[in-house]
Short mmCIF file of C-alpha atoms in Angstrom, two decimals:
data_model
loop_
_atom_site.label_atom_id
_atom_site.label_comp_id
_atom_site.label_asym_id
_atom_site.label_seq_id
_atom_site.Cartn_x
_atom_site.Cartn_y
_atom_site.Cartn_z
CA MET A 1 134.36 -73.09 -43.76
CA ARG A 2 132.25 -69.69 -42.68
CA ARG A 3 132.99 -68.36 -46.01
CA LEU A 4 131.90 -71.56 -47.85
CA PHE A 5 128.52 -71.68 -45.90
CA ARG A 6 127.96 -67.93 -46.31
CA THR A 7 127.89 -68.87 -50.24
CA TYR A 8 124.44 -70.26 -48.94
CA HIS A 9 123.08 -67.15 -47.43
CA ARG A 10 120.15 -65.00 -49.28
CA GLN A 11 118.91 -61.70 -48.70
CA PHE A 12 115.45 -60.68 -49.44
CA ASN A 13 113.71 -57.06 -49.18
CA PHE A 14 109.85 -56.29 -48.74
CA GLU A 15 107.63 -53.30 -47.94
CA ILE A 16 104.75 -53.33 -45.84
CA LYS A 17 102.48 -50.27 -45.60
CA GLN A 18 102.17 -50.37 -41.74
CA PRO A 19 104.89 -48.81 -39.13
CA LYS A 20 107.18 -50.92 -37.10
CA ARG A 21 105.22 -50.79 -33.85
CA LEU A 22 101.66 -52.09 -35.37
CA ILE A 23 104.41 -55.20 -37.07
CA LEU A 24 105.31 -56.12 -33.48
CA GLU A 25 102.58 -55.81 -31.82
CA TYR A 26 100.74 -58.64 -34.21
CA ILE A 27 103.99 -60.54 -34.00
CA SER A 28 103.51 -60.60 -29.75
CA HIS A 29 100.06 -60.92 -29.93
CA GLN A 30 100.38 -64.23 -31.95
CA LYS A 31 103.04 -65.32 -29.85
CA ASN A 32 101.17 -64.61 -26.29
CA ARG A 33 97.99 -66.43 -28.04
CA GLN A 34 96.35 -69.33 -26.95
CA LYS A 35 96.33 -72.06 -29.70
CA SER A 36 93.25 -73.95 -30.02
CA PHE A 37 93.53 -77.40 -31.73
CA LEU A 38 91.86 -76.08 -34.96
CA ASP A 39 95.02 -73.70 -35.28
CA MET A 40 97.53 -76.95 -35.43
CA LEU A 41 95.18 -78.54 -38.12
CA THR A 42 95.73 -75.00 -40.45
CA ALA A 43 97.72 -74.76 -43.18
CA PHE A 44 99.73 -71.31 -42.25
CA PRO A 45 103.35 -73.25 -42.43
CA LEU A 46 104.72 -71.18 -39.51
CA ASP A 47 104.15 -71.62 -35.81
CA PHE A 48 104.68 -68.28 -34.27
CA SER A 49 106.64 -69.92 -31.30
CA GLN A 50 109.54 -70.12 -33.33
CA VAL A 51 109.53 -66.32 -33.79
CA SER A 52 111.58 -64.66 -30.92
CA ILE A 53 111.84 -60.73 -30.77
CA LYS A 54 115.58 -59.57 -30.24
CA GLY A 55 116.59 -55.99 -29.68
CA ASP A 56 114.16 -53.46 -30.94
CA TYR A 57 113.67 -54.09 -34.22
CA LEU A 58 115.06 -57.37 -34.75
CA ILE A 59 113.37 -60.59 -35.62
CA GLU A 60 114.64 -64.01 -35.72
CA ILE A 61 112.76 -67.19 -36.54
CA THR A 62 114.12 -70.73 -35.81
CA ILE A 63 113.37 -73.73 -37.21
CA PRO A 64 115.52 -76.42 -35.76
CA THR A 65 115.44 -78.80 -38.51
CA THR A 66 116.11 -75.90 -41.26
CA GLY A 67 117.81 -73.20 -40.19
CA ARG A 68 116.95 -69.77 -39.57
CA ILE A 69 115.52 -66.19 -40.47
CA VAL A 70 117.16 -63.14 -39.35
CA ILE A 71 114.61 -59.91 -39.99
CA SER A 72 115.36 -56.68 -39.62
CA LEU A 73 112.99 -53.75 -39.54
CA ASN A 74 113.59 -50.23 -40.49
CA ASN A 75 111.30 -47.33 -41.11
CA ASN A 76 111.03 -45.55 -44.61
CA GLN A 77 111.05 -41.83 -45.00
CA ASP A 78 107.17 -41.72 -44.57
CA ARG A 79 107.38 -43.33 -41.03
CA LEU A 80 103.93 -45.10 -42.10
CA SER A 81 105.83 -48.00 -43.98
CA THR A 82 108.38 -50.52 -43.17
CA ARG A 83 111.10 -51.84 -45.00
CA ILE A 84 111.49 -55.50 -44.18
CA ASP A 85 115.13 -56.83 -44.66
CA ALA A 86 115.65 -60.56 -44.21
CA GLU A 87 118.57 -62.80 -44.28
CA ILE A 88 118.08 -66.67 -44.92
CA ILE A 89 120.71 -68.95 -43.10
CA PRO A 90 119.72 -72.76 -44.72
CA TYR A 91 121.88 -74.31 -41.59
CA TYR A 92 121.85 -74.69 -38.20
CA LYS A 93 125.04 -75.38 -35.97
CA GLY A 94 124.52 -79.52 -36.49
CA ASN A 95 125.11 -79.39 -40.46
CA ILE A 96 128.48 -78.02 -39.34
CA CYS A 97 128.95 -80.32 -36.47
CA GLY A 98 127.67 -83.31 -38.88
CA LEU A 99 129.69 -81.68 -41.96
CA TYR A 100 132.57 -82.10 -39.99
CA PHE A 101 131.82 -85.75 -38.32
CA LEU A 102 131.39 -86.85 -41.80
CA THR A 103 134.57 -85.28 -43.65
CA PHE A 104 136.56 -87.10 -40.56
CA PHE A 105 134.41 -90.26 -41.07
CA LEU A 106 134.72 -90.26 -44.50
CA SER A 107 138.89 -88.91 -44.64
CA LEU A 108 139.41 -92.31 -42.38
CA LEU A 109 137.57 -94.50 -44.51
CA SER A 110 139.33 -93.60 -47.51
CA THR A 111 142.76 -94.14 -45.40
CA ILE A 112 141.77 -97.44 -44.22
CA GLY A 113 140.43 -98.20 -48.08
CA LEU A 114 143.55 -96.75 -49.53
CA ILE A 115 146.33 -98.50 -47.14
CA LEU A 116 144.64 -102.18 -47.37
CA HIS A 117 143.86 -101.86 -50.93
CA THR A 118 145.62 -100.07 -53.46
CA ASN A 119 143.92 -100.34 -56.66
CA TRP A 120 142.19 -97.98 -59.20
CA LEU A 121 138.54 -99.85 -58.11
CA THR A 122 139.28 -98.68 -54.68
CA VAL A 123 140.52 -95.35 -55.52
CA ALA A 124 137.31 -95.23 -57.67
CA ALA A 125 134.95 -96.15 -55.30
CA ILE A 126 136.77 -93.22 -52.76
CA LEU A 127 136.15 -90.62 -54.97
CA CYS A 128 132.41 -91.62 -55.43
CA SER A 129 131.70 -91.34 -52.28
CA TRP A 130 132.99 -88.22 -51.33
CA ALA A 131 130.88 -86.88 -54.75
CA VAL A 132 127.86 -88.29 -53.14
CA PHE A 133 128.79 -87.01 -49.72
CA MET A 134 129.33 -83.53 -51.33
CA ILE A 135 126.03 -83.84 -53.55
CA ILE A 136 123.84 -84.64 -51.24
CA PHE A 137 124.92 -82.17 -48.62
CA HIS A 138 124.71 -79.11 -51.17
CA LEU A 139 120.86 -80.67 -52.01
CA ARG A 140 119.92 -80.76 -48.82
CA ILE A 141 121.48 -77.08 -48.05
CA VAL A 142 119.52 -75.91 -50.90
CA TRP A 143 116.35 -77.57 -50.23
CA ASN A 144 116.49 -75.89 -46.79
CA ARG A 145 116.73 -72.61 -48.34
CA ASP A 146 113.87 -72.99 -50.45
CA GLN A 147 112.13 -74.34 -47.58
CA LEU A 148 112.76 -71.38 -45.69
CA ARG A 149 112.00 -68.91 -48.23
CA GLU A 150 108.35 -70.04 -48.34
CA LYS A 151 108.00 -69.51 -44.52
CA LEU A 152 109.13 -65.88 -45.08
CA GLU A 153 107.12 -65.27 -47.65
CA ALA A 154 104.24 -66.33 -45.82
CA PHE A 155 105.21 -65.01 -43.04
CA VAL A 156 105.49 -61.48 -44.76
CA ARG A 157 102.11 -62.48 -46.15
CA ASP A 158 100.59 -62.67 -42.83
CA ILE A 159 101.92 -59.54 -41.68
CA ARG A 160 100.54 -57.63 -44.59
CA LEU A 161 97.38 -58.98 -44.40
CA GLN A 162 96.64 -59.09 -40.61
CA THR A 163 98.00 -55.98 -40.02
CA GLY A 164 96.04 -54.66 -42.82
CA LYS A 165 92.80 -54.88 -40.44
CA THR A 166 92.39 -52.39 -37.42
CA LYS A 167 93.85 -52.97 -33.72
CA SER A 168 90.84 -54.28 -32.83
CA SER A 169 90.53 -57.10 -35.11
CA TYR A 170 93.65 -58.99 -33.61
CA LYS A 171 93.80 -57.62 -29.94
CA SER A 172 92.04 -60.07 -27.26
CA SER A 173 89.99 -58.41 -25.07
#
């Protein structure tokens, strides 16, 4: 089952002309920053409370209903720029548990339906319900992946813009 879900993962690479230290400082600053009411109304699609720094250079962005993004920061040869390797995982544990539950439920209904009435209409209804279930599940994961890609691109764009400024422009006193 894990191999099936791995086909939905996507890998992305970005390059930022700032060192890792500056990127991590900006992220920790954004996480610790006091949010105002006006900040909640802005169009930036990522809430930095969803960002967590794991280990030295591993960042994880978890969006509860969509999935997560795992970002690895790596130095380039010049040590003045950073390569960002990101992996989009467009599902969460609830998706997998829901898949198991719905598969069990549809299997149970299919078995009961075939026991009660075995004719071509029953078989056609069962096949259609399974096809609709698989199509909806696939489209949901693809939609989640697109949403996460947009959040990742906005995150990288924000880091590029903000870390290009001087340190004093985003450090609070």
